[in-house]
């Protein structure tokens, strides 16, 4: 397919902000998309491979600038100048391609196959001369690109397509194109996307226009799958009303989700964002080999940190670095040990378990896992219909430093990627405080250019004492609530000192935050840290006189212990 056709589609999609319009445009395109052009499905989301595949384009702005300069014959300095004035590298490429000085205009017609071929070579390059090889691959494409092609090529390269298409837009467009927008079809398509995480594979099947065909896409061990998510219950009464009696009540561990695949001897670990983290957790691979029976399986679990000496469980923040860190793994493994708590099974010895009731799945886990505390265990669980006993269990979970409990319907199936009403979380009520911002950190990625993590302080006589950091509750886009952009603009004039990404801020902006718990902490000057803080509002109506004091926080700390720690 000509790349120009795709670029024109991008343009058309971009021309409207209305979701239904976008779906109409995209569904028409999908109707006429040929089987052999199936990989264009990845390009629609700015990717080159299915979502489960970790290979990404990963081109820096710097390299894109160099390539624009090479392809158009315009000096690097000039390209940078244009970038500063237009603020968008895609537009720079478009403009400069239009004014192209070189006579190489349109060497050959650019196709989506050629674009994918070159882009797919990028993540494979390693070692010496990589940058130049990458540059050559991109420049080859840009040299043959027309202005509109150059615009979208560059946007794809830097991972900023800006056409307002999400996975859900594609799902609805598939449903409209091949099933007249039938709601049931949309649901089934989404289910297949969640299982396979491969839009082209789903396209292959939906194109036939038969819903039954969707069943043919099933789980594959080794290919990451989206986790099932929970809704909230107000309390046990509410939970039992929604789920029926009895149901399973389990510890809601305060760690991170780990989905474990085993296929013969091969073991792979994925996070809930489908990221492969096997290398970071060699000990977990060992536990699976040793303590879980079965040739092939997919287990759903929560990894929780604990203190090697006291055996006390630690909050997630203290072990979060284990997920990202790719070096000194052995040392980290010793310092920050984790325990795997298995709470579900999705696949076992050649058979999907998705449609089995939870009671059967949970029984299967208990059969195949040899419990080894502080290594791997089945999540702590009771099957119960009695509110009082459920509450006792909940208190025990909190006492052991966990977040609360999960209530699960015993008959329910496993629905990958869905926030289901048959799995409910119960956590302590949230409480609020008014605090002042005294520091911040510049963000990265999508939040680049904004302050994105804010240090909060309470008051102690004339001093301000730090009590935690908050980044949650602030929006990236304007609409409801305060945005990073607005907050950054308010704070920049108040910066007193900068050190790398960190800035110190004159205490002035008062904010309301809610949190779940206060913990003692040596990391902050107040001696306390907020657990799960979330920003709720700016309080321009409040002054520094009104913010909470250290004494009040100490009082809250004591009260909370009485309230739900030891009840
Ligand atoms: P939340 O992130 O607050 O929506 O809570 C859902 C998360 O709790 C899941 O994604 C899991 O990572 C975690 N979790 C901890 N323990 C369990 C459990 N026993 N069953 C299901 N999820 C759990």
Coordinates of C-alpha atoms in Angstrom, one line a residue, residues 92-512:
X92 CA 9.3 21.0 10.3
X93 CA 9.8 18.0 8.2
X94 CA 6.7 18.8 6.2
X95 CA 7.8 22.4 5.6
X96 CA 11.3 21.6 4.7
X97 CA 10.4 18.8 2.4
X98 CA 8.1 21.2 0.6
X99 CA 11.1 23.6 0.1
X100 CA 13.5 20.8 -0.7
X101 CA 16.7 22.0 -2.2
X102 CA 18.0 18.6 -3.3
X103 CA 17.0 17.2 -6.6
X104 CA 16.5 13.7 -5.2
X105 CA 12.8 14.4 -4.9
X106 CA 10.8 11.2 -5.0
X107 CA 13.3 8.6 -5.7
X108 CA 10.6 6.0 -5.6
X109 CA 7.1 5.6 -4.3
X110 CA 7.1 5.1 -0.6
X111 CA 5.0 2.1 0.5
X112 CA 3.9 1.0 4.0
X113 CA 5.9 -2.2 3.5
X114 CA 9.1 -0.2 2.9
X115 CA 8.4 2.1 5.9
X116 CA 7.8 -1.0 8.2
X117 CA 10.9 -2.7 6.7
X118 CA 13.2 0.2 7.6
X119 CA 11.6 1.0 10.9
X120 CA 11.7 -2.6 12.0
X121 CA 15.5 -2.7 11.5
X122 CA 15.9 0.1 14.0
X123 CA 15.5 -1.8 17.3
X124 CA 17.7 -4.6 16.0
X125 CA 20.8 -2.4 15.7
X126 CA 23.4 -2.6 18.3
X127 CA 27.0 -1.8 18.9
X128 CA 29.4 0.3 16.8
X129 CA 28.1 2.6 14.1
X130 CA 24.5 2.1 15.3
X131 CA 23.6 5.8 15.1
X132 CA 24.8 6.2 11.5
X133 CA 23.0 3.1 10.4
X134 CA 19.8 4.3 12.0
X135 CA 20.3 7.7 10.4
X136 CA 20.7 6.0 7.0
X137 CA 17.5 4.0 7.4
X138 CA 15.4 7.0 8.3
X139 CA 17.0 9.3 5.8
X140 CA 16.3 6.8 3.1
X141 CA 12.6 7.0 3.9
X142 CA 12.5 10.8 4.4
X143 CA 14.3 11.4 1.1
X144 CA 11.5 9.7 -0.8
X145 CA 8.7 11.3 1.2
X146 CA 6.3 13.9 0.1
X147 CA 5.5 16.7 2.6
X148 CA 2.5 14.9 4.2
X149 CA 4.4 11.7 4.3
X150 CA 7.4 13.4 5.9
X151 CA 5.1 14.9 8.5
X152 CA 3.7 11.5 9.7
X153 CA 6.9 9.6 9.3
X154 CA 8.7 12.0 11.7
X155 CA 5.7 11.9 14.1
X156 CA 5.8 8.1 14.0
X157 CA 9.6 8.1 14.6
X158 CA 9.4 10.3 17.7
X159 CA 6.3 8.5 19.0
X160 CA 3.9 11.4 18.8
X161 CA 1.3 10.6 16.0
X162 CA -1.4 13.0 17.3
X163 CA -4.3 11.6 15.4
X164 CA -6.5 10.8 18.4
X165 CA -6.8 7.1 17.7
X166 CA -6.8 4.7 20.6
X167 CA -7.2 1.0 20.8
X168 CA -10.9 1.5 21.6
X169 CA -11.3 3.6 18.4
X170 CA -9.9 0.7 16.4
X171 CA -12.2 -1.8 18.2
X172 CA -15.3 0.3 17.4
X173 CA -14.2 0.8 13.8
X174 CA -13.7 -2.9 13.3
X175 CA -17.2 -3.5 14.8
X176 CA -18.7 -0.9 12.5
X177 CA -16.9 -2.1 9.4
X178 CA -17.6 -5.8 9.7
X179 CA -20.6 -6.2 12.2
X180 CA -22.7 -3.0 11.6
X181 CA -21.5 -1.6 15.0
X182 CA -23.1 -4.4 17.0
X183 CA -22.5 -3.9 20.7
X184 CA -22.0 -7.6 21.4
X185 CA -19.5 -7.8 18.6
X186 CA -17.6 -4.8 20.1
X187 CA -17.3 -6.7 23.4
X188 CA -16.1 -9.8 21.8
X189 CA -13.6 -8.0 19.7
X190 CA -12.2 -6.3 22.8
X191 CA -12.0 -9.6 24.5
X192 CA -9.9 -11.0 21.7
X193 CA -7.7 -7.9 21.7
X194 CA -7.1 -8.3 25.4
X195 CA -6.2 -11.9 25.0
X196 CA -3.9 -11.5 22.0
X197 CA -2.7 -7.9 22.2
X198 CA -2.2 -8.1 18.5
X199 CA -4.5 -5.9 16.4
X200 CA -3.4 -7.3 13.0
X201 CA -4.2 -10.9 14.2
X202 CA -7.7 -9.6 15.3
X203 CA -8.1 -7.8 12.0
X204 CA -7.4 -11.1 10.1
X205 CA -10.3 -12.7 11.8
X206 CA -12.9 -9.9 12.0
X207 CA -12.4 -9.2 8.3
X208 CA -14.2 -12.5 7.7
X209 CA -17.3 -11.0 9.3
X210 CA -18.0 -14.0 11.5
X211 CA -18.0 -13.6 15.3
X212 CA -17.5 -17.3 15.8
X213 CA -14.1 -17.0 14.1
X214 CA -12.9 -14.8 17.0
X215 CA -12.8 -17.9 19.2
X216 CA -9.9 -19.1 17.1
X217 CA -7.7 -16.5 18.7
X218 CA -6.8 -17.9 22.1
X219 CA -4.2 -17.5 24.8
X220 CA -0.6 -18.3 24.0
X221 CA 1.8 -19.1 26.8
X222 CA 4.8 -16.7 26.5
X223 CA 2.7 -13.9 25.0
X224 CA 1.8 -11.3 27.7
X225 CA -1.9 -10.9 28.5
X226 CA -3.7 -8.0 30.0
X227 CA -4.6 -8.5 33.7
X228 CA -8.1 -8.5 35.0
X229 CA -8.8 -5.4 37.1
X230 CA -11.0 -4.8 40.1
X231 CA -13.8 -2.4 41.1
X232 CA -14.4 -1.0 44.6
X233 CA -16.7 -2.0 47.3
X234 CA -17.7 0.4 50.1
X235 CA -17.6 -2.2 52.8
X236 CA -18.3 -5.9 53.3
X237 CA -22.0 -5.4 53.3
X238 CA -21.8 -3.8 49.9
X239 CA -19.4 -6.5 48.7
X240 CA -21.5 -9.4 49.8
X241 CA -24.6 -7.8 48.3
X242 CA -22.8 -7.5 44.9
X243 CA -21.1 -10.9 44.9
X244 CA -23.4 -13.1 46.9
X245 CA -22.5 -15.3 49.9
X246 CA -20.1 -17.0 50.4
X247 CA -17.3 -15.5 48.4
X248 CA -13.5 -15.5 48.5
X249 CA -11.8 -12.9 50.5
X250 CA -8.1 -12.5 50.0
X251 CA -5.3 -10.2 51.1
X252 CA -4.8 -7.3 48.8
X253 CA -1.1 -7.3 48.8
X254 CA 0.7 -4.0 48.5
X255 CA 3.2 -4.9 45.8
X256 CA 3.1 -5.1 42.0
X257 CA 1.4 -7.4 39.6
X258 CA 3.5 -10.1 38.1
X259 CA 2.0 -12.5 35.5
X260 CA 4.1 -15.6 35.2
X261 CA 4.3 -17.8 32.1
X262 CA 5.9 -21.2 31.9
X263 CA 6.2 -23.1 28.7
X264 CA 8.3 -26.3 29.2
X265 CA 11.5 -25.0 30.8
X266 CA 11.0 -21.5 29.6
X267 CA 9.8 -19.0 32.3
X268 CA 8.8 -15.4 31.5
X269 CA 7.6 -12.7 33.9
X270 CA 5.4 -9.7 32.8
X271 CA 4.1 -6.7 34.5
X272 CA 0.5 -5.5 34.1
X273 CA 1.8 -3.1 31.3
X274 CA 2.9 -6.2 29.4
X275 CA 6.6 -5.4 30.1
X276 CA 9.0 -8.4 30.2
X277 CA 10.8 -8.2 33.5
X278 CA 12.2 -11.8 33.6
X279 CA 15.8 -10.6 33.8
X280 CA 15.1 -8.4 36.9
X281 CA 13.8 -11.3 39.0
X282 CA 16.0 -14.4 38.6
X283 CA 15.0 -15.7 42.0
X284 CA 11.3 -15.8 40.9
X285 CA 12.3 -18.0 37.9
X286 CA 13.9 -20.3 40.4
X287 CA 10.9 -20.4 42.7
X288 CA 8.6 -21.3 39.8
X289 CA 10.9 -24.1 38.7
X290 CA 11.1 -25.5 42.1
X291 CA 7.8 -25.0 43.8
X292 CA 5.1 -25.0 41.0
X293 CA 4.0 -28.2 39.3
X294 CA 3.0 -28.2 35.6
X295 CA 4.5 -28.3 32.1
X296 CA 2.9 -25.0 31.0
X297 CA 0.9 -22.4 32.8
X298 CA 0.1 -18.7 33.2
X299 CA -0.2 -17.5 36.9
X300 CA -1.5 -14.2 38.1
X301 CA 0.2 -12.9 41.2
X302 CA 1.4 -10.0 43.3
X303 CA 5.1 -9.6 44.2
X304 CA 5.5 -8.0 47.7
X305 CA 8.7 -6.8 49.4
X306 CA 9.7 -7.8 52.9
X307 CA 12.4 -7.1 55.4
X308 CA 14.9 -10.0 55.4
X309 CA 15.5 -9.6 59.2
X310 CA 12.2 -8.7 60.7
X311 CA 10.2 -10.5 58.0
X312 CA 7.8 -7.5 57.9
X313 CA 6.1 -6.7 54.6
X314 CA 7.2 -3.4 53.0
X315 CA 5.1 -0.9 51.1
X316 CA 5.4 -1.0 47.3
X317 CA 7.4 2.3 47.1
X318 CA 10.3 0.7 48.9
X319 CA 10.8 -2.1 46.3
X320 CA 9.6 -0.3 43.2
X321 CA 13.2 0.1 41.9
X322 CA 13.5 -3.6 41.4
X323 CA 11.1 -3.4 38.4
X324 CA 13.3 -1.0 36.4
X325 CA 16.8 -1.7 37.5
X326 CA 18.7 -3.8 35.0
X327 CA 22.1 -4.0 36.7
X328 CA 23.5 -5.1 40.1
X329 CA 20.5 -7.4 40.2
X330 CA 22.1 -9.8 42.6
X331 CA 22.8 -7.1 45.2
X332 CA 19.3 -5.7 44.8
X333 CA 17.8 -9.1 45.1
X334 CA 19.5 -9.5 48.5
X335 CA 18.6 -6.0 49.7
X336 CA 15.0 -6.0 48.5
X337 CA 13.7 -9.6 48.6
X338 CA 10.2 -10.3 47.4
X339 CA 7.6 -12.9 48.0
X340 CA 5.2 -14.1 45.2
X341 CA 1.6 -14.3 46.2
X342 CA -0.3 -16.3 43.5
X343 CA -4.0 -15.5 43.3
X344 CA -5.2 -16.8 39.9
X345 CA -4.4 -19.1 37.1
X346 CA -5.2 -18.4 33.5
X347 CA -3.8 -21.4 31.6
X348 CA -2.7 -24.8 32.6
X349 CA -1.0 -27.7 30.7
X350 CA -2.4 -26.8 27.3
X351 CA -5.8 -25.6 28.4
X352 CA -7.1 -22.1 28.9
X353 CA -8.6 -21.6 32.3
X354 CA -10.3 -18.3 31.4
X355 CA -13.8 -19.8 31.3
X356 CA -13.4 -21.9 34.4
X357 CA -15.2 -20.6 37.6
X358 CA -12.9 -18.9 40.1
X359 CA -13.5 -21.7 42.7
X360 CA -12.0 -24.2 40.3
X361 CA -9.1 -21.9 39.4
X362 CA -8.2 -21.2 43.0
X363 CA -8.4 -24.9 43.9
X364 CA -6.0 -25.6 41.0
X365 CA -3.5 -23.1 42.3
X366 CA -3.6 -24.7 45.8
X367 CA -3.0 -28.1 44.2
X368 CA 0.1 -27.1 42.1
X369 CA 1.9 -24.7 44.3
X370 CA 4.0 -25.8 47.2
X371 CA 3.7 -23.0 49.7
X372 CA 7.1 -21.5 50.7
X373 CA 6.7 -18.4 52.8
X374 CA 8.9 -15.5 51.7
X375 CA 9.4 -17.2 48.4
X376 CA 6.1 -18.2 46.8
X377 CA 2.7 -18.8 48.3
X378 CA -0.9 -19.0 47.4
X379 CA -2.5 -15.6 48.3
X380 CA -4.0 -15.7 51.8
X381 CA -7.7 -16.5 51.4
X382 CA -10.8 -17.4 53.2
X383 CA -14.1 -18.5 51.7
X384 CA -16.8 -16.8 53.8
X385 CA -20.2 -15.3 54.0
X386 CA -19.9 -13.8 57.5
X387 CA -19.2 -10.1 57.7
X388 CA -17.7 -10.1 61.1
X389 CA -15.2 -12.8 60.3
X390 CA -14.4 -11.1 57.0
X391 CA -13.6 -7.9 58.9
X392 CA -11.3 -9.8 61.2
X393 CA -9.4 -11.0 58.2
X394 CA -9.2 -7.5 56.8
X395 CA -7.7 -6.2 60.0
X396 CA -5.2 -8.9 59.9
X397 CA -4.2 -7.9 56.4
X398 CA -3.7 -4.3 57.4
X399 CA -1.8 -5.3 60.5
X400 CA 0.6 -7.2 58.2
X401 CA 1.1 -4.0 56.2
X402 CA -1.1 -5.0 53.2
X403 CA -3.5 -2.6 51.5
X404 CA -6.8 -4.3 52.4
X405 CA -8.6 -7.2 50.8
X406 CA -10.1 -8.4 47.6
X407 CA -13.6 -10.0 47.4
X408 CA -14.1 -12.4 44.6
X409 CA -17.2 -14.2 43.3
X410 CA -16.6 -17.9 43.3
X411 CA -18.4 -18.6 40.0
X412 CA -16.8 -15.8 37.9
X413 CA -14.6 -16.3 34.9
X414 CA -11.3 -14.5 34.2
X415 CA -11.7 -11.5 31.9
X416 CA -8.4 -10.2 30.7
X417 CA -8.1 -6.4 30.5
X418 CA -11.5 -5.7 32.1
X419 CA -12.4 -3.9 35.3
X420 CA -14.9 -6.5 36.4
X421 CA -17.7 -6.2 38.9
X422 CA -17.0 -9.7 40.3
X423 CA -13.7 -8.8 41.9
X424 CA -14.0 -6.0 44.5
X425 CA -11.3 -4.2 46.5
X426 CA -11.8 -2.9 50.0
X427 CA -9.3 -0.5 51.3
X428 CA -9.2 1.9 54.3
X429 CA -11.2 5.0 53.9
X430 CA -9.3 8.0 52.6
X431 CA -8.7 11.1 54.7
X432 CA -7.7 14.6 53.7
X433 CA -5.1 17.2 54.6
X434 CA -4.2 20.7 53.5
X435 CA -0.5 21.0 52.8
X436 CA 1.9 23.4 51.0
X437 CA 4.1 22.6 48.0
X438 CA 7.8 23.1 48.9
X439 CA 9.6 21.3 46.0
X440 CA 9.1 19.5 42.8
X441 CA 10.8 17.5 40.1
X442 CA 10.7 17.9 36.3
X443 CA 8.9 15.1 34.5
X444 CA 10.1 12.9 31.7
X445 CA 8.3 11.3 28.7
X446 CA 4.8 12.6 28.3
X447 CA 5.4 15.0 31.2
X448 CA 8.5 16.5 29.8
X449 CA 8.7 20.2 30.4
X450 CA 6.3 20.2 33.3
X451 CA 6.9 19.8 37.0
X452 CA 5.4 16.5 37.7
X453 CA 6.1 15.3 41.2
X454 CA 5.4 17.6 44.1
X455 CA 6.9 17.7 47.5
X456 CA 4.4 18.5 50.2
X457 CA 5.0 19.9 53.6
X458 CA 3.1 20.5 56.8
X459 CA 3.9 23.2 59.4
X460 CA 5.6 23.1 62.7
X461 CA 5.7 26.5 64.4
X462 CA 7.6 28.6 61.8
X463 CA 9.1 25.7 59.9
X464 CA 7.8 23.7 56.9
X465 CA 8.5 20.0 57.2
X466 CA 8.3 17.6 54.2
X467 CA 5.8 14.8 54.5
X468 CA 5.6 13.2 51.1
X469 CA 5.4 13.5 47.3
X470 CA 2.3 13.6 45.1
X471 CA 1.9 13.2 41.4
X472 CA -1.5 11.5 41.3
X473 CA -4.7 13.4 40.7
X474 CA -3.2 16.0 38.5
X475 CA -4.3 15.9 34.8
X476 CA -2.2 15.9 31.6
X477 CA -5.0 17.4 29.6
X478 CA -7.3 20.3 30.5
X479 CA -10.9 19.5 31.3
X480 CA -11.7 18.6 34.8
X481 CA -9.3 19.6 37.6
X482 CA -5.9 21.1 37.6
X483 CA -3.3 20.2 35.0
X484 CA 0.5 19.8 35.2
X485 CA 0.7 22.8 32.8
X486 CA -1.3 25.1 35.1
X487 CA 0.5 24.0 38.2
X488 CA 3.9 24.3 36.6
X489 CA 3.2 27.9 35.5
X490 CA 2.1 28.8 39.1
X491 CA 5.2 27.3 40.6
X492 CA 8.0 28.4 38.3
X493 CA 8.1 32.0 39.6
X494 CA 8.4 30.5 43.1
X495 CA 11.5 28.4 42.4
X496 CA 14.3 29.3 44.8
X497 CA 16.9 26.7 43.8
X498 CA 17.5 24.1 41.1
X499 CA 19.5 20.9 41.3
X500 CA 19.3 18.7 38.2
X501 CA 15.7 17.8 37.8
X502 CA 14.8 18.8 41.4
X503 CA 13.6 22.3 42.3
X504 CA 13.0 23.9 45.6
X505 CA 9.9 26.0 45.9
X506 CA 8.9 28.9 48.2
X507 CA 6.0 27.7 50.3
X508 CA 3.0 29.5 48.9
X509 CA 0.7 27.2 47.0
X510 CA -1.7 25.3 49.3
X511 CA -3.2 22.1 48.1
X512 CA -5.7 19.6 49.4

